[in-house]
Amino acid sequence: MTRVKGHWRRSSKGTLHWVRPHSRRTAIAGAGGGITLAILIYILVASLQAGPSSSSVSTPSSMAPESTLSVPTGKYVQLAQALQAARHRIGLSLEEVSRQTGIPRSQLSDAEAGALMPTAEQLDTLGRTYQLTSKERSDLLDHRLRAEIGIN
């Protein structure tokens, strides 16, 4: 559990409301160890995807120290991992991406958790926002197609 300070939150109607101090469950237990564990899992997954011929794994260079990579567990894991890695690589938060693309933050979060498959148009918009090459954007669409027809 993580203790959260009181803060202001904007409702969907645009009004501000005070949120009392409260406790929130953390995705990975432990205050400081969670980030390290998430990064190690990310590196392990990346090395497994790279195959046995790759001896070194590069991590995103612009990853903010306070950010954590959650491990997608939903139906669309490969697409979720690719989206999350691309966003972390350029150092944007979900809120910033939502503002830039017009895609609701909740949909972005669900897509990165593997629970929701973005449309092809949304993937193209995200690819441009994440400054992906045309090959990387094509790979995103390939992940989407594979998930759609049930091929890992």
Coordinates of N, CA and C in Angstrom, one line a residue:
M1 N 0.8 -1.2 0.0 CA 0.0 0.0 0.0 C 0.9 1.2 0.0
T2 N 0.5 2.2 -0.7 CA 1.2 3.5 -0.8 C 0.3 4.6 -0.3
R3 N 0.9 5.4 0.6 CA 0.1 6.5 1.2 C 0.1 7.7 0.2
V4 N -1.1 8.2 -0.1 CA -1.2 9.3 -1.1 C -1.6 10.5 -0.4
K5 N -1.0 11.7 -0.7 CA -1.3 12.9 0.0 C -2.7 13.4 -0.6
G6 N -3.3 14.3 0.1 CA -4.5 15.0 -0.4 C -4.2 15.8 -1.6
H7 N -5.1 15.9 -2.5 CA -4.8 16.6 -3.8 C -6.1 17.0 -4.5
W8 N -6.0 17.9 -5.4 CA -7.2 18.3 -6.2 C -7.3 17.4 -7.4
R9 N -8.6 17.1 -7.8 CA -8.8 16.3 -8.9 C -9.9 16.9 -9.7
R10 N -9.7 17.0 -11.1 CA -10.7 17.6 -11.9 C -11.7 16.5 -12.4
S11 N -13.0 16.8 -12.2 CA -14.0 15.8 -12.6 C -14.2 15.9 -14.1
S12 N -15.0 15.0 -14.6 CA -15.3 14.9 -16.1 C -16.0 16.2 -16.5
K13 N -16.7 16.8 -15.6 CA -17.5 18.1 -15.9 C -16.6 19.3 -15.8
G14 N -15.4 19.1 -15.4 CA -14.4 20.2 -15.3 C -14.3 20.9 -13.9
T15 N -15.1 20.5 -13.0 CA -15.0 21.1 -11.6 C -13.9 20.4 -10.8
L16 N -13.3 21.2 -9.9 CA -12.3 20.7 -9.1 C -12.9 20.2 -7.8
H17 N -12.3 19.0 -7.3 CA -12.8 18.4 -6.0 C -11.5 18.1 -5.2
W18 N -11.6 18.3 -3.9 CA -10.5 17.9 -3.0 C -10.6 16.4 -2.7
V19 N -9.5 15.7 -2.9 CA -9.5 14.3 -2.5 C -8.6 14.1 -1.2
R20 N -9.2 13.5 -0.2 CA -8.5 13.4 1.1 C -7.3 12.5 1.0
P21 N -6.4 12.6 1.9 CA -5.3 11.6 1.9 C -5.8 10.2 2.1
H22 N -5.2 9.3 1.4 CA -5.7 7.9 1.4 C -4.6 6.9 1.1
S23 N -4.9 5.6 1.2 CA -3.9 4.6 0.8 C -4.4 4.0 -0.5
R24 N -3.4 3.7 -1.4 CA -3.7 3.1 -2.7 C -2.9 1.8 -2.8
R25 N -3.4 0.8 -3.4 CA -2.7 -0.4 -3.6 C -1.7 -0.2 -4.7
T26 N -0.5 -0.8 -4.6 CA 0.5 -0.6 -5.6 C 0.5 -1.9 -6.5
A27 N 0.9 -1.7 -7.7 CA 0.9 -2.8 -8.7 C 1.9 -3.9 -8.3
I28 N 3.1 -3.4 -7.8 CA 4.1 -4.3 -7.4 C 4.5 -4.0 -6.0
A29 N 4.5 -4.9 -5.1 CA 4.7 -4.7 -3.7 C 6.1 -4.0 -3.4
G30 N 6.2 -3.2 -2.5 CA 7.4 -2.5 -2.1 C 7.5 -1.1 -2.7
A31 N 8.0 -0.2 -1.9 CA 8.0 1.2 -2.3 C 9.1 1.4 -3.4
G32 N 10.4 1.0 -3.1 CA 11.4 1.3 -4.0 C 11.8 0.2 -5.0
G33 N 11.5 -1.1 -4.5 CA 11.9 -2.2 -5.3 C 11.0 -2.5 -6.5
G34 N 9.8 -1.9 -6.6 CA 8.9 -2.1 -7.7 C 9.4 -1.6 -9.0
I35 N 10.1 -0.5 -9.0 CA 10.6 0.1 -10.2 C 11.7 -0.9 -10.8
T36 N 12.6 -1.3 -9.9 CA 13.7 -2.2 -10.3 C 13.1 -3.5 -10.9
L37 N 12.1 -4.1 -10.2 CA 11.6 -5.3 -10.6 C 10.9 -5.1 -12.0
A38 N 10.2 -4.1 -12.2 CA 9.5 -3.8 -13.4 C 10.5 -3.7 -14.6
I39 N 11.6 -3.0 -14.3 CA 12.6 -2.8 -15.4 C 13.3 -4.1 -15.7
L40 N 13.5 -5.0 -14.7 CA 14.1 -6.3 -14.9 C 13.2 -7.2 -15.7
I41 N 11.9 -7.1 -15.4 CA 10.9 -7.9 -16.2 C 10.9 -7.4 -17.6
Y42 N 10.9 -6.1 -17.8 CA 10.9 -5.5 -19.2 C 12.2 -6.0 -20.0
I43 N 13.3 -6.0 -19.4 CA 14.6 -6.4 -20.0 C 14.5 -7.9 -20.4
L44 N 14.0 -8.7 -19.4 CA 13.8 -10.1 -19.7 C 12.9 -10.4 -20.9
V45 N 11.8 -9.7 -20.9 CA 10.8 -9.9 -22.0 C 11.5 -9.5 -23.3
A46 N 12.2 -8.3 -23.3 CA 12.8 -7.8 -24.5 C 13.9 -8.8 -25.0
S47 N 14.6 -9.4 -24.1 CA 15.7 -10.3 -24.5 C 15.1 -11.6 -25.1
L48 N 13.9 -12.1 -24.5 CA 13.3 -13.3 -25.0 C 12.7 -13.0 -26.4
Q49 N 12.2 -11.8 -26.7 CA 11.7 -11.5 -28.0 C 12.8 -11.3 -29.0
A50 N 14.0 -10.9 -28.6 CA 15.1 -10.7 -29.5 C 15.7 -12.0 -30.0
G51 N 15.5 -13.1 -29.2 CA 16.0 -14.4 -29.6 C 17.4 -14.6 -29.1
P52 N 17.9 -15.8 -29.3 CA 19.2 -16.2 -28.7 C 20.4 -15.5 -29.3
S53 N 20.3 -15.0 -30.5 CA 21.4 -14.4 -31.2 C 21.8 -13.0 -30.6
S54 N 20.9 -12.4 -29.9 CA 21.1 -11.1 -29.4 C 21.7 -11.2 -28.0
S55 N 22.9 -10.7 -27.7 CA 23.5 -10.8 -26.4 C 23.3 -9.6 -25.5
S56 N 23.0 -8.5 -26.1 CA 22.7 -7.3 -25.3 C 21.4 -6.7 -25.5
V57 N 20.8 -6.2 -24.5 CA 19.4 -5.6 -24.6 C 19.5 -4.2 -24.2
S58 N 19.0 -3.3 -25.1 CA 19.0 -1.9 -24.8 C 17.7 -1.5 -24.2
T59 N 17.8 -0.6 -23.2 CA 16.6 -0.1 -22.5 C 16.3 1.3 -23.0
P60 N 15.1 1.7 -22.9 CA 14.8 3.1 -23.4 C 15.6 4.1 -22.6
S61 N 16.3 5.0 -23.3 CA 17.3 5.9 -22.7 C 16.6 7.1 -22.0
S62 N 15.4 7.4 -22.5 CA 14.7 8.6 -21.9 C 13.7 8.2 -20.8
M63 N 13.8 7.0 -20.3 CA 12.8 6.6 -19.3 C 13.0 7.4 -18.0
A64 N 11.9 8.0 -17.6 CA 12.0 8.8 -16.3 C 12.2 7.9 -15.1
P65 N 13.0 8.3 -14.2 CA 13.3 7.4 -13.0 C 12.1 7.1 -12.2
E66 N 11.1 7.9 -12.1 CA 9.9 7.6 -11.3 C 8.9 6.8 -12.1
S67 N 9.1 6.6 -13.4 CA 8.1 5.8 -14.1 C 8.3 4.3 -13.9
T68 N 7.2 3.5 -14.0 CA 7.3 2.1 -13.9 C 6.7 1.5 -15.1
L69 N 7.2 0.4 -15.5 CA 6.6 -0.4 -16.6 C 5.8 -1.5 -16.0
S70 N 4.5 -1.4 -16.2 CA 3.7 -2.5 -15.7 C 3.8 -3.7 -16.8
V71 N 3.5 -4.9 -16.3 CA 3.6 -6.0 -17.2 C 2.2 -6.3 -17.7
P72 N 2.0 -6.2 -19.0 CA 0.7 -6.4 -19.5 C 0.3 -7.9 -19.3
T73 N -1.0 -8.1 -19.0 CA -1.4 -9.5 -18.7 C -2.7 -9.8 -19.5
G74 N -3.2 -8.9 -20.3 CA -4.5 -9.1 -21.0 C -4.4 -9.9 -22.2
K75 N -5.4 -9.8 -23.0 CA -5.5 -10.6 -24.2 C -4.5 -10.2 -25.3
Y76 N -4.1 -8.9 -25.3 CA -3.3 -8.4 -26.4 C -1.9 -8.0 -25.9
V77 N -1.2 -8.9 -25.3 CA 0.1 -8.7 -24.6 C 1.2 -8.1 -25.5
Q78 N 1.4 -8.6 -26.7 CA 2.5 -8.1 -27.5 C 2.2 -6.7 -28.0
L79 N 1.0 -6.4 -28.4 CA 0.7 -5.1 -28.8 C 0.8 -4.1 -27.6
A80 N 0.4 -4.6 -26.4 CA 0.5 -3.7 -25.2 C 1.9 -3.4 -24.9
Q81 N 2.8 -4.4 -24.9 CA 4.2 -4.2 -24.6 C 4.8 -3.2 -25.6
A82 N 4.5 -3.3 -26.9 CA 5.0 -2.4 -27.9 C 4.6 -1.0 -27.7
L83 N 3.3 -0.8 -27.3 CA 2.8 0.5 -27.1 C 3.5 1.1 -25.9
Q84 N 3.5 0.4 -24.8 CA 4.1 0.9 -23.5 C 5.6 1.2 -23.7
A85 N 6.3 0.4 -24.4 CA 7.8 0.6 -24.6 C 8.0 1.9 -25.4
A86 N 7.1 2.1 -26.5 CA 7.3 3.2 -27.3 C 7.0 4.5 -26.6
R87 N 6.0 4.5 -25.7 CA 5.6 5.7 -24.9 C 6.7 6.0 -23.9
H88 N 7.2 5.0 -23.3 CA 8.3 5.2 -22.3 C 9.6 5.7 -23.0
R89 N 9.8 5.2 -24.2 CA 11.0 5.6 -24.9 C 11.1 7.1 -25.1
I90 N 10.0 7.7 -25.4 CA 10.0 9.2 -25.6 C 9.6 10.0 -24.4
G91 N 9.3 9.3 -23.3 CA 9.1 9.9 -22.0 C 7.8 10.7 -21.8
L92 N 6.7 10.2 -22.4 CA 5.4 10.9 -22.3 C 4.6 10.1 -21.3
S93 N 3.8 10.9 -20.5 CA 2.8 10.2 -19.6 C 1.5 9.9 -20.4
L94 N 0.7 9.1 -19.8 CA -0.6 8.8 -20.5 C -1.4 10.0 -20.7
E95 N -1.4 11.0 -19.7 CA -2.2 12.2 -19.8 C -1.7 13.0 -21.0
E96 N -0.4 13.1 -21.2 CA 0.2 13.9 -22.3 C -0.2 13.3 -23.6
V97 N -0.1 12.0 -23.7 CA -0.5 11.3 -25.0 C -2.0 11.5 -25.3
S98 N -2.8 11.4 -24.2 CA -4.2 11.6 -24.4 C -4.5 13.0 -24.9
R99 N -3.8 14.0 -24.4 CA -4.0 15.4 -24.8 C -3.6 15.6 -26.3
Q100 N -2.5 15.0 -26.7 CA -2.0 15.1 -28.0 C -2.8 14.4 -29.1
T101 N -3.3 13.2 -28.7 CA -4.0 12.4 -29.7 C -5.5 12.5 -29.6
G102 N -6.1 12.9 -28.5 CA -7.5 12.9 -28.4 C -8.1 11.6 -28.0
I103 N -7.2 10.6 -27.7 CA -7.7 9.3 -27.3 C -7.8 9.3 -25.8
P104 N -9.0 8.9 -25.2 CA -9.1 9.0 -23.7 C -8.0 8.2 -23.0
R105 N -7.6 8.8 -21.9 CA -6.6 8.2 -21.1 C -6.9 6.7 -20.6
S106 N -8.2 6.5 -20.3 CA -8.6 5.2 -19.9 C -8.4 4.2 -21.0
Q107 N -8.7 4.6 -22.3 CA -8.4 3.6 -23.4 C -6.9 3.4 -23.6
L108 N -6.1 4.4 -23.4 CA -4.7 4.2 -23.5 C -4.2 3.3 -22.5
S109 N -4.7 3.5 -21.2 CA -4.2 2.6 -20.1 C -4.7 1.1 -20.4
D110 N -5.9 1.0 -20.8 CA -6.4 -0.4 -21.1 C -5.6 -1.0 -22.3
A111 N -5.3 -0.3 -23.3 CA -4.5 -0.8 -24.4 C -3.1 -1.2 -23.9
E112 N -2.5 -0.4 -23.0 CA -1.1 -0.8 -22.5 C -1.2 -1.9 -21.5
A113 N -2.4 -2.2 -20.9 CA -2.6 -3.3 -20.0 C -2.9 -4.6 -20.8
G114 N -3.2 -4.5 -22.1 CA -3.5 -5.6 -22.9 C -5.0 -6.0 -22.8
A115 N -5.8 -5.1 -22.3 CA -7.2 -5.4 -22.1 C -8.1 -4.9 -23.3
L116 N -7.5 -4.0 -24.1 CA -8.3 -3.4 -25.2 C -7.4 -3.3 -26.4
M117 N -8.0 -3.6 -27.6 CA -7.3 -3.5 -28.8 C -7.6 -2.1 -29.5
P118 N -6.7 -1.2 -29.7 CA -6.9 0.0 -30.3 C -7.3 -0.2 -31.8
T119 N -8.0 0.7 -32.4 CA -8.4 0.6 -33.8 C -7.1 0.9 -34.6
A120 N -7.1 0.6 -35.9 CA -6.0 0.8 -36.8 C -5.7 2.3 -36.8
E121 N -6.8 3.2 -36.8 CA -6.6 4.6 -36.9 C -5.9 5.1 -35.6
Q122 N -6.3 4.6 -34.4 CA -5.7 5.0 -33.2 C -4.2 4.5 -33.2
L123 N -3.9 3.3 -33.7 CA -2.5 2.9 -33.7 C -1.7 3.8 -34.6
D124 N -2.2 4.2 -35.7 CA -1.5 5.1 -36.6 C -1.2 6.4 -35.9
T125 N -2.2 7.0 -35.2 CA -2.1 8.2 -34.5 C -1.0 8.1 -33.4
L126 N -1.1 7.0 -32.6 CA -0.1 6.7 -31.6 C 1.3 6.6 -32.2
G127 N 1.4 5.9 -33.3 CA 2.7 5.7 -33.9 C 3.3 7.0 -34.3
R128 N 2.5 7.9 -34.8 CA 3.0 9.3 -35.2 C 3.4 10.0 -33.9
T129 N 2.6 10.0 -32.9 CA 2.8 10.7 -31.6 C 4.1 10.1 -31.0
Y130 N 4.3 8.8 -31.0 CA 5.5 8.2 -30.4 C 6.7 8.3 -31.3
Q131 N 6.6 8.9 -32.5 CA 7.7 9.2 -33.4 C 8.3 7.8 -33.9
L132 N 7.4 6.9 -34.2 CA 7.9 5.6 -34.7 C 8.2 5.7 -36.2
T133 N 9.1 4.9 -36.6 CA 9.4 4.8 -38.1 C 8.2 4.0 -38.7
S134 N 8.1 4.1 -40.0 CA 7.0 3.4 -40.7 C 7.1 1.9 -40.5
K135 N 8.3 1.3 -40.3 CA 8.4 -0.1 -40.0 C 7.9 -0.4 -38.7
E136 N 8.1 0.4 -37.7 CA 7.6 0.2 -36.3 C 6.1 0.4 -36.3
R137 N 5.6 1.3 -37.1 CA 4.1 1.5 -37.1 C 3.5 0.3 -37.8
S138 N 4.2 -0.2 -38.8 CA 3.7 -1.4 -39.5 C 3.7 -2.6 -38.5
D139 N 4.7 -2.7 -37.7 CA 4.8 -3.8 -36.7 C 3.6 -3.7 -35.7
L140 N 3.2 -2.5 -35.3 CA 2.1 -2.3 -34.4 C 0.8 -2.9 -35.1
L141 N 0.6 -2.5 -36.4 CA -0.6 -3.0 -37.1 C -0.5 -4.6 -37.2
D142 N 0.7 -5.1 -37.4 CA 0.9 -6.5 -37.5 C 0.5 -7.2 -36.1
H143 N 1.0 -6.6 -35.0 CA 0.6 -7.1 -33.7 C -0.9 -7.1 -33.6
R144 N -1.6 -6.1 -34.0 CA -3.0 -6.0 -33.9 C -3.7 -7.1 -34.8
L145 N -3.2 -7.3 -36.0 CA -3.8 -8.3 -36.9 C -3.6 -9.7 -36.3
R146 N -2.4 -10.0 -35.8 CA -2.2 -11.3 -35.2 C -3.1 -11.5 -34.0
A147 N -3.3 -10.5 -33.1 CA -4.2 -10.6 -32.0 C -5.6 -10.8 -32.4
E148 N -6.0 -10.2 -33.5 CA -7.4 -10.3 -34.0 C -7.7 -11.7 -34.5
I149 N -6.7 -12.3 -35.2 CA -7.0 -13.6 -35.7 C -6.5 -14.8 -34.8
G150 N -5.9 -14.4 -33.7 CA -5.5 -15.3 -32.6 C -4.2 -16.0 -32.8
I151 N -3.3 -15.3 -33.5 CA -1.9 -15.9 -33.7 C -1.0 -15.1 -32.8
N152 N -0.1 -15.8 -32.0 CA 0.8 -15.1 -31.1 C 1.9 -14.7 -31.9

